[in-house]
Amino acid sequence: MSSIVAQSHYIFGLRTGVINNLCYFDEQTVIFPCGNNCVRYNIDQRWQRFIPGTEKSQGMLALAISTNRRYLAVSERGEKGTITVFDLQHEQSRKRKVLSGGDVSVLEFVCMAFSPDSKYLIGQAGAPDWTLFYWMWEKQKVMASVRTTGPTNPISQVSFNPQDNTQVCVSGSGVFKLFRYTEGVLKQSNILKTESQNILCHAWLSEERILAGTETGRLLAFESGDLRWEMSVTSSVTQLIRLSSPKGSEAEGSAAQVRAPRVTAITAYSKGFVCSAGPGTVCLFEKTEEKDNYRKTREIKIPVDPCSNEPSQAAQQEIVTLCVSPSEETLVTSTDKGQLYCITLSSAEMSKGEEAHFEFLSHSFHSNSITGLSTCIRKPLVATCSLDHSVRVWNFDTNVLELYKEFQEEAYSVSLHPSGLFILVGFSDKLRLMNLLIDDVRSFKEFTVRGCRECAFSYGGHMFAAVNGNVIHIYSTTTFENLMNLKGHNGKVRSVVWSADDSRLVSCGMDGAVYEWNTLNSKRESESVLKSCSYTGVAISSDGKSIFAVGTDRTLKEIQDCQILREVAADDVAYTSIAVSRSGRVLFAGTAIGTVRAIKYPLSIQKDWIEYQAHAGAVTKMVITFDDQFLLTVSEDGCLLVWKIIDKEGRGLKRDKDVTYAEEILITKSDLEEKNQVMLELKTRVEELKMENEYQLRLKDMNHNEKIKELSEKFMQQMESLKTKYQVLNTEKEKQELAHQASMGELVEKHFKEQQDLESTGNQKLMLEYQKYQELQLKCQRMQEGHDGQLQALEETREQALQDITLFYQAQLQEKTHLLSHCQDESRQQVREFDETKKQMEEDWDREVHNIRIKYERKLREEKEVSLRLKGETGVMKKKFSSLQREIDERNMEIDKLRVELQKLQGFIKALEKDIMDLKKESKERDETIQDKEKRIYDLKKKNQELEKFKFVLDYKIKELKKQIEPRENDIKEMKEQILEVSHADRLKWPLQSFSNTVSRVRMEGELDRFHKKNTQLELNTAELKLKLKATDKEMHKEMQRDLEAFVRRFKSDLHNCVGFMQEPKQLKDGIRELYDRYVQQSDVVDIVGVDADIQREYSRQREHLEKNVASLKRKLAKDSEVHRTQKVKIMKENVSLIKEINELRQELRLVRAQVHDYESQAGVNKRKQSSSDLKVLASVRTQGAGQVARLNFEEEAERIIELQRREIQRLRLEIQSQGQIHSLQTSSSTTRLPTLTSNSETNDSN
C-alpha cells in the first residue's frame, strides 16, 4: 500500500437534512454532521475530532446522544437502514454496536432517541411501514416493534420519558401517540385525534407533561396523553383551552394559523423551554407562579449579514435544531442554510429591553454546492466559491474564515493569485479580477467572459487562463490584454492546469480530449482523444512529463507523449477530480460518492490505494498546497475538508525548503485615513471618560463617608437600649423559672404514679389477649394441614383416572385410523379399476357406479353405528368425571369457608394496625407542637447571644474611655511630684504606695474580664456541640425506624401474595419456603441432619388423628366463637373505663397548660412595665464593672436548668403517648361504639 496517507485535519461546513444535527457532548464540545463524518468541535480551543461514517453509506439521516452523553447513535441509509452507536469516551470514538431491523426490511431510520439510563434505544423506520423499534442496544436485541402511523402521515420525532424507560412519545403529521413497553410489547396508552395538526417537534417538560409545536405556530401541552392547553407562539403568556366550546376555539385557531410561524424545534431546560418562532426567531419561555402557565421572556433573532447583498436574507433562515449546554449557560442552534449560531443565556436575560441576537458558533459556512477551489503560494489561504453567490477566503493554518462576501450572481470558478493579494472569480455574467483587502473583496477589473466555469493563475502570477465554453482565453495580469485564445475542444472544457514553469497548459473537456498547449506560441503540442469518455479532471506531474486524467469511464489514465501509458480501474465508481503531490509520490482522487482515494505512484495494475470517507456528495474540486502539507477537497454538500498529508509513521512530508508566509495585506488610502481618524477620536474620548470617572469616584467616597458616620451613631444608640432590655428580661426569666420548677415537680410526681398503675393493668390484659391469639393460630394451622392432605389425595386419584381415560381413547383412535387407511387403500383400488373399465366398457358405467355407491353406503352405516357406541361410552366416562369434579368442588367450598374465617381474623388484625397508625399520627402532631416551642426558645437564645455581643462592645468602649482618662491622671501625677518636692521626705511614701496599688488593681480587673470572656465563649461552644449531637441522634433513630417499617411492609406484601395461593397447595408451599429463605437469616437456622424414625411415626399418627377429627373441630369452633364474644364484651367494658380515665387526665393536663400560659402572659406584662426604667438601669450598668461577669455566669446556669427541665418534659410526653397507644390497642378489638376521645384539635388548642 501507499506509504503516504491523508488524515482529516479540519472541516468547514454543516450537513443539512439530518434530524437533530447538533448536540452537546460537554460544556465546551458540540457534535454535528459534516460531509460523511460527525465532528466533535471544541468551542473554546477550536479543535476538531472526526467520527467517520460507514463505507458505502448513502448518507446520514439522524443523530441522537445518550442522556449520560457517552454514546452517539448515527442513522445511515444504505442497502438497508442501520444505526451505529459510538462510544464518545474512547479517544477514537470507537464503534460499539450496529443495529438494524432484524428480520424486518428497513430502508432507513428517520429519527432516534436514547432512554434516560442509556440502556435502551428507539428508532423510527421510514416509509412505507413506519415501524418503531425498541432495542436493548448493547445486546443488539429488538425488545419490541410496533407500526406507528400510515403511509400518508410521516413521523417527525420520537423520544423517551425522561423518568421512565418504558414510555415513548411519537409525533408527526396528524400523529401524537404515547406507547408503553409492557410484557414484551409496545402498547398505545392514549387515544387522541390530532389529524388536523401537523406536529413538527415535541419536548418533555416533566414526567407527565409534553409540549409540542405545530406547523401553524401553535404550542400544545399534553399531560398523561390528554391535551391540557394550547397557545400561539407569538403570544406572551400561555392560554388555557376552553373545552366547553371546541368550535369557537377551532375558529380562533384557524384565524391565527394563517399568520402564525412554524414551530420547528423545542427544547426544555430548568426555567422553562426554548422554541423556534418562525424564520430566524427563537423564544424563551419561563414558568410563572400560576399553575400550567408560561411567560415569554425573550426573543432572540439571527442578525442580518452585512457581507451579503441582501442583509435581511440571513434573518429568514429556518431554525432546525435547538440545544442547551449541560450547565444551561449557552444555547446553540442550526439552520436549514447550514449555519451554526450560539448565544449565552445569561447575556440574553440581562439585556432586557434590548433585542438579543445570535452569534456564529465558529464561522459562516457555504449553504450550497461549492464550485471552485484555489490556493496561493505566499499565504496559507484557500478560496472557495459556491452557488449560494458567495466567495470565501479561509486560512488553513489558523482554521479561520478570513474574508467573506456575497454577490448577486452565482460564482462558478475561483483562482487565487500566487501572492495571495488578488482573486479571480468567474460569474454567470462576467469574469472579475478583485483585490483582497483587509476587510473586503473589491473588484477593480472585469472581463467579458460569460459563464466562466474554469479559471487559473499561472505559477508566476503574470498570466491567467479563463474558459468560455470550449475556448480558453489567456490574459496578462499586468496589462489585462488577451494574449491568446486556445481553440480545439469540441465540447465544454472542464479543467485546466498550468505546468510548473508556466510554459504549458493542459486542458480536458467533455469531448473526451486532453490537450497540451504551448503558452508561448499558442500551439497544441500533444493530444489524447477518447470519444467514449467525458473527462472531468486533469493534473500534471511536477516534472511535466506525465498527465493524469479522470472521467466518466471510471478509470484513472496516465498519459505520456500522446499515449495512454497506464489505466487503473476505479471499481464501479466514477472519479470526478484529481490532484498530484509535488514530490510525485502519491495521487489523490475524488469520487462521485464523496470518498477520497490516496493512490501510490508510480501506478500499478493492482488496486493500490487507501479510501477515506470524506463528503456526502460528489467531490467537485481538490488541490494540494504548495508545500505538500495539506490536501483540500470541496464537494456538492457545501463542505471544505482540510487533510494533513503524512507518512505512515505520522510525520509530515519533507519540504525542499522552508516556506515563510507573507504578512502583507492590501488596504486603500481612504480606508486607512478613516481608521486613523477614528483612532484619534477614540483616544480623546478615553481621556475624557477617565477624568469623568475620577471625579465621580471622589463624589461617591464623600457621600459614603457621611453615611457611615450616621449609621455608626444610630447603631450605638440602639445598642444601649438593647442592653437595658436584656437585663430586664434576665430578671423576669429568673422569676418564671422558680415558679415553673415548683409546679413541674408536683406534676411529675402525680404523673409518675398514674403511669405506673396504667402500665401494670395494660400489660396484664395484653398478655391474656396474646395467649388467646396463639391458641387460635395453632388450631388454624392444624386444620390447614388436614385439608392439604385431603386435597393431595384427591388430586392423585383424579390424575390417575385421567391417564386411564386418555390411554383407552388413544387405543380406540389408533384402531379407527388403521381402518380409515384401509378404506382409503380400497378406494384407491376402486378408482384405478374404474378408470380401466371406463376405457373398455362405457356402456356398463352407470351400473358399476350404482353398485359401488350401495357398497360404500353400507360401510358408512357401519361406521356410524361404531361412532354412536363410542359416544355412549364417552358419556359414561363424562358422568364419572363430573361426579369426581363435584367432590373436588365440595372440598374447595370447605376450604373457602376456612379461608373466609382466616380473612376475618386478618381483618381484625388490620383494624388493630389502623388504630396504631392513628395514634402514631397524633403523637407526631404533638411532637411538631413541641418542636415549635423549642424553636421559639432557640430564637430567644440567639437574641440573648446578640445582646451579649452588644455588651462586649460596650465593655470595649469603657476601656477606651479609661484610656482617655489616663493622660489626665498623668497630669495629676506631675502636679503631685511638684508638690512632693517641697514637702517632707517622710510624707512621700504613702501616696506612691497607694498609686501602685491602684495600678495593680486595674491590671487584675482587666485580666479577670478577659478570663470571664473566654469561659463564656467556651460554654457557648459546648452548648452548640451538644445541640448538634442531639440532632444527629434523632436523625439516626428516624432512619432506623424507617428501615424497620419498610422491612415490615415488604413482609406484609409478600405474606398477602402468599395467602392468594390458599387453594393451590404446591404454590402455597413454595411461597412459604420463599418467605423463609428471604426473611430468616442463615445464621439462625440449624441444619437438620436426619429425622428420627419415632418422630416420623408420631407425625403420621397425629396427621391421621387430625384428618379424622375435622368434623369435631368445626363444632368446637362454634362454641369457641361464643366464648370469644363474651370475652370481647368484657374487654370492651374495661376499655370504656380506661378511656374515661384518659379523658380526665387530659383535662388535668389542659388546666396545667392554661396555668403555664397565664405565667407567660404575666411575664409579658412585667416586660412592658420594666421598659420605662431602661435609662436608670443603663446608668447603673456603667458603675457595676466586674459585677456583670457574675451576672453572666448566673444566666448561663439558669439556661442549663431550663434545658434539663425541657428534656424531662419531653420524656414525660413520650411516656404519655406510649400509654395512649396501649389503650388504643385494647379499644380497637371490639366492634361496640366507645366514648369519644378528646379531639386532636382541642389538644392542639390547649398546646
PDB file of N, CA and C in Angstrom, residues 1101-1144:
ATOM      1  N   ARG A1101     -49.036 -40.433  62.955  1.00  0.00           N
ATOM      2  CA  ARG A1101     -50.189 -40.726  63.828  1.00  0.00           C
ATOM      3  C   ARG A1101     -51.021 -39.472  64.098  1.00  0.00           C
ATOM      4  N   GLN A1102     -50.301 -38.345  64.372  1.00  0.00           N
ATOM      5  CA  GLN A1102     -51.050 -37.104  64.606  1.00  0.00           C
ATOM      6  C   GLN A1102     -51.764 -36.638  63.351  1.00  0.00           C
ATOM      7  N   ARG A1103     -51.155 -36.838  62.195  1.00  0.00           N
ATOM      8  CA  ARG A1103     -51.811 -36.449  60.942  1.00  0.00           C
ATOM      9  C   ARG A1103     -53.109 -37.222  60.724  1.00  0.00           C
ATOM     10  N   GLU A1104     -53.080 -38.549  60.990  1.00  0.00           N
ATOM     11  CA  GLU A1104     -54.297 -39.361  60.842  1.00  0.00           C
ATOM     12  C   GLU A1104     -55.375 -38.924  61.839  1.00  0.00           C
ATOM     13  N   HIS A1105     -54.921 -38.612  63.060  1.00  0.00           N
ATOM     14  CA  HIS A1105     -55.878 -38.172  64.074  1.00  0.00           C
ATOM     15  C   HIS A1105     -56.561 -36.858  63.661  1.00  0.00           C
ATOM     16  N   LEU A1106     -55.761 -35.926  63.089  1.00  0.00           N
ATOM     17  CA  LEU A1106     -56.331 -34.652  62.660  1.00  0.00           C
ATOM     18  C   LEU A1106     -57.311 -34.838  61.508  1.00  0.00           C
ATOM     19  N   GLU A1107     -57.015 -35.722  60.594  1.00  0.00           N
ATOM     20  CA  GLU A1107     -57.915 -35.942  59.463  1.00  0.00           C
ATOM     21  C   GLU A1107     -59.251 -36.512  59.928  1.00  0.00           C
ATOM     22  N   LYS A1108     -59.227 -37.378  60.967  1.00  0.00           N
ATOM     23  CA  LYS A1108     -60.492 -37.944  61.460  1.00  0.00           C
ATOM     24  C   LYS A1108     -61.320 -36.938  62.244  1.00  0.00           C
ATOM     25  N   ASN A1109     -60.672 -35.978  62.889  1.00  0.00           N
ATOM     26  CA  ASN A1109     -61.384 -35.083  63.807  1.00  0.00           C
ATOM     27  C   ASN A1109     -61.674 -33.713  63.195  1.00  0.00           C
ATOM     28  N   VAL A1110     -61.721 -33.557  61.858  1.00  0.00           N
ATOM     29  CA  VAL A1110     -62.046 -32.270  61.243  1.00  0.00           C
ATOM     30  C   VAL A1110     -63.473 -31.852  61.564  1.00  0.00           C
ATOM     31  N   ALA A1111     -64.385 -32.825  61.538  1.00  0.00           N
ATOM     32  CA  ALA A1111     -65.795 -32.510  61.809  1.00  0.00           C
ATOM     33  C   ALA A1111     -65.987 -32.046  63.240  1.00  0.00           C
ATOM     34  N   SER A1112     -65.305 -32.740  64.187  1.00  0.00           N
ATOM     35  CA  SER A1112     -65.464 -32.343  65.591  1.00  0.00           C
ATOM     36  C   SER A1112     -64.902 -30.945  65.828  1.00  0.00           C
ATOM     37  N   LEU A1113     -63.832 -30.595  65.131  1.00  0.00           N
ATOM     38  CA  LEU A1113     -63.246 -29.256  65.298  1.00  0.00           C
ATOM     39  C   LEU A1113     -64.212 -28.170  64.823  1.00  0.00           C
ATOM     40  N   LYS A1114     -64.992 -28.460  63.792  1.00  0.00           N
ATOM     41  CA  LYS A1114     -65.959 -27.474  63.326  1.00  0.00           C
ATOM     42  C   LYS A1114     -66.989 -27.172  64.417  1.00  0.00           C
ATOM     43  N   ARG A1115     -67.467 -28.223  65.088  1.00  0.00           N
ATOM     44  CA  ARG A1115     -68.439 -27.979  66.169  1.00  0.00           C
ATOM     45  C   ARG A1115     -67.801 -27.191  67.307  1.00  0.00           C
ATOM     46  N   LYS A1116     -66.557 -27.534  67.644  1.00  0.00           N
ATOM     47  CA  LYS A1116     -65.886 -26.810  68.727  1.00  0.00           C
ATOM     48  C   LYS A1116     -65.652 -25.349  68.349  1.00  0.00           C
ATOM     49  N   LEU A1117     -65.456 -25.087  67.059  1.00  0.00           N
ATOM     50  CA  LEU A1117     -65.214 -23.720  66.618  1.00  0.00           C
ATOM     51  C   LEU A1117     -66.398 -22.808  66.903  1.00  0.00           C
ATOM     52  N   ALA A1118     -67.606 -23.350  66.732  1.00  0.00           N
ATOM     53  CA  ALA A1118     -68.805 -22.548  67.040  1.00  0.00           C
ATOM     54  C   ALA A1118     -68.861 -22.205  68.521  1.00  0.00           C
ATOM     55  N   LYS A1119     -68.545 -23.195  69.360  1.00  0.00           N
ATOM     56  CA  LYS A1119     -68.552 -22.930  70.804  1.00  0.00           C
ATOM     57  C   LYS A1119     -67.479 -21.897  71.179  1.00  0.00           C
ATOM     58  N   ASP A1120     -66.291 -22.048  70.602  1.00  0.00           N
ATOM     59  CA  ASP A1120     -65.211 -21.100  70.918  1.00  0.00           C
ATOM     60  C   ASP A1120     -65.552 -19.681  70.495  1.00  0.00           C
ATOM     61  N   SER A1121     -66.246 -19.557  69.373  1.00  0.00           N
ATOM     62  CA  SER A1121     -66.624 -18.217  68.924  1.00  0.00           C
ATOM     63  C   SER A1121     -67.574 -17.557  69.921  1.00  0.00           C
ATOM     64  N   GLU A1122     -68.483 -18.347  70.528  1.00  0.00           N
ATOM     65  CA  GLU A1122     -69.384 -17.781  71.541  1.00  0.00           C
ATOM     66  C   GLU A1122     -68.615 -17.325  72.767  1.00  0.00           C
ATOM     67  N   VAL A1123     -67.643 -18.157  73.187  1.00  0.00           N
ATOM     68  CA  VAL A1123     -66.826 -17.772  74.350  1.00  0.00           C
ATOM     69  C   VAL A1123     -66.018 -16.520  74.035  1.00  0.00           C
ATOM     70  N   HIS A1124     -65.486 -16.458  72.806  1.00  0.00           N
ATOM     71  CA  HIS A1124     -64.694 -15.294  72.411  1.00  0.00           C
ATOM     72  C   HIS A1124     -65.538 -14.015  72.413  1.00  0.00           C
ATOM     73  N   ARG A1125     -66.816 -14.153  72.038  1.00  0.00           N
ATOM     74  CA  ARG A1125     -67.679 -12.978  72.025  1.00  0.00           C
ATOM     75  C   ARG A1125     -67.889 -12.440  73.430  1.00  0.00           C
ATOM     76  N   THR A1126     -68.096 -13.318  74.407  1.00  0.00           N
ATOM     77  CA  THR A1126     -68.268 -12.872  75.796  1.00  0.00           C
ATOM     78  C   THR A1126     -67.001 -12.189  76.307  1.00  0.00           C
ATOM     79  N   GLN A1127     -65.851 -12.747  75.922  1.00  0.00           N
ATOM     80  CA  GLN A1127     -64.595 -12.115  76.358  1.00  0.00           C
ATOM     81  C   GLN A1127     -64.439 -10.722  75.747  1.00  0.00           C
ATOM     82  N   LYS A1128     -64.846 -10.576  74.509  1.00  0.00           N
ATOM     83  CA  LYS A1128     -64.746  -9.263  73.878  1.00  0.00           C
ATOM     84  C   LYS A1128     -65.627  -8.245  74.592  1.00  0.00           C
ATOM     85  N   VAL A1129     -66.823  -8.665  75.019  1.00  0.00           N
ATOM     86  CA  VAL A1129     -67.705  -7.732  75.744  1.00  0.00           C
ATOM     87  C   VAL A1129     -67.048  -7.300  77.044  1.00  0.00           C
ATOM     88  N   LYS A1130     -66.399  -8.251  77.718  1.00  0.00           N
ATOM     89  CA  LYS A1130     -65.727  -7.927  78.970  1.00  0.00           C
ATOM     90  C   LYS A1130     -64.582  -6.929  78.731  1.00  0.00           C
ATOM     91  N   ILE A1131     -63.796  -7.186  77.679  1.00  0.00           N
ATOM     92  CA  ILE A1131     -62.671  -6.275  77.359  1.00  0.00           C
ATOM     93  C   ILE A1131     -63.194  -4.891  76.996  1.00  0.00           C
ATOM     94  N   MET A1132     -64.370  -4.871  76.322  1.00  0.00           N
ATOM     95  CA  MET A1132     -64.951  -3.584  75.931  1.00  0.00           C
ATOM     96  C   MET A1132     -65.281  -2.734  77.152  1.00  0.00           C
ATOM     97  N   LYS A1133     -65.854  -3.368  78.144  1.00  0.00           N
ATOM     98  CA  LYS A1133     -66.199  -2.617  79.362  1.00  0.00           C
ATOM     99  C   LYS A1133     -64.951  -2.047  80.028  1.00  0.00           C
ATOM    100  N   GLU A1134     -63.896  -2.864  80.093  1.00  0.00           N
ATOM    101  CA  GLU A1134     -62.652  -2.371  80.693  1.00  0.00           C
ATOM    102  C   GLU A1134     -62.078  -1.193  79.888  1.00  0.00           C
ATOM    103  N   ASN A1135     -62.163  -1.290  78.579  1.00  0.00           N
ATOM    104  CA  ASN A1135     -61.658  -0.192  77.743  1.00  0.00           C
ATOM    105  C   ASN A1135     -62.436   1.100  77.968  1.00  0.00           C
ATOM    106  N   VAL A1136     -63.770   0.967  78.215  1.00  0.00           N
ATOM    107  CA  VAL A1136     -64.591   2.165  78.472  1.00  0.00           C
ATOM    108  C   VAL A1136     -64.097   2.874  79.713  1.00  0.00           C
ATOM    109  N   SER A1137     -63.841   2.105  80.756  1.00  0.00           N
ATOM    110  CA  SER A1137     -63.370   2.737  81.998  1.00  0.00           C
ATOM    111  C   SER A1137     -61.992   3.387  81.791  1.00  0.00           C
ATOM    112  N   LEU A1138     -61.120   2.722  81.028  1.00  0.00           N
ATOM    113  CA  LEU A1138     -59.787   3.298  80.809  1.00  0.00           C
ATOM    114  C   LEU A1138     -59.858   4.585  80.000  1.00  0.00           C
ATOM    115  N   ILE A1139     -60.736   4.634  79.002  1.00  0.00           N
ATOM    116  CA  ILE A1139     -60.850   5.856  78.191  1.00  0.00           C
ATOM    117  C   ILE A1139     -61.359   7.018  79.039  1.00  0.00           C
ATOM    118  N   LYS A1140     -62.268   6.728  79.955  1.00  0.00           N
ATOM    119  CA  LYS A1140     -62.741   7.803  80.846  1.00  0.00           C
ATOM    120  C   LYS A1140     -61.589   8.354  81.675  1.00  0.00           C
ATOM    121  N   GLU A1141     -60.748   7.445  82.180  1.00  0.00           N
ATOM    122  CA  GLU A1141     -59.605   7.907  82.961  1.00  0.00           C
ATOM    123  C   GLU A1141     -58.650   8.764  82.106  1.00  0.00           C
ATOM    124  N   ILE A1142     -58.467   8.344  80.853  1.00  0.00           N
ATOM    125  CA  ILE A1142     -57.575   9.118  79.967  1.00  0.00           C
ATOM    126  C   ILE A1142     -58.138  10.517  79.737  1.00  0.00           C
ATOM    127  N   ASN A1143     -59.452  10.618  79.541  1.00  0.00           N
ATOM    128  CA  ASN A1143     -60.061  11.937  79.326  1.00  0.00           C
ATOM    129  C   ASN A1143     -59.896  12.833  80.557  1.00  0.00           C
ATOM    130  N   GLU A1144     -60.025  12.223  81.739  1.00  0.00           N
ATOM    131  CA  GLU A1144     -59.822  13.015  82.962  1.00  0.00           C
ATOM    132  C   GLU A1144     -58.370  13.521  83.044  1.00  0.00           C
TER     133      GLU A1144
END
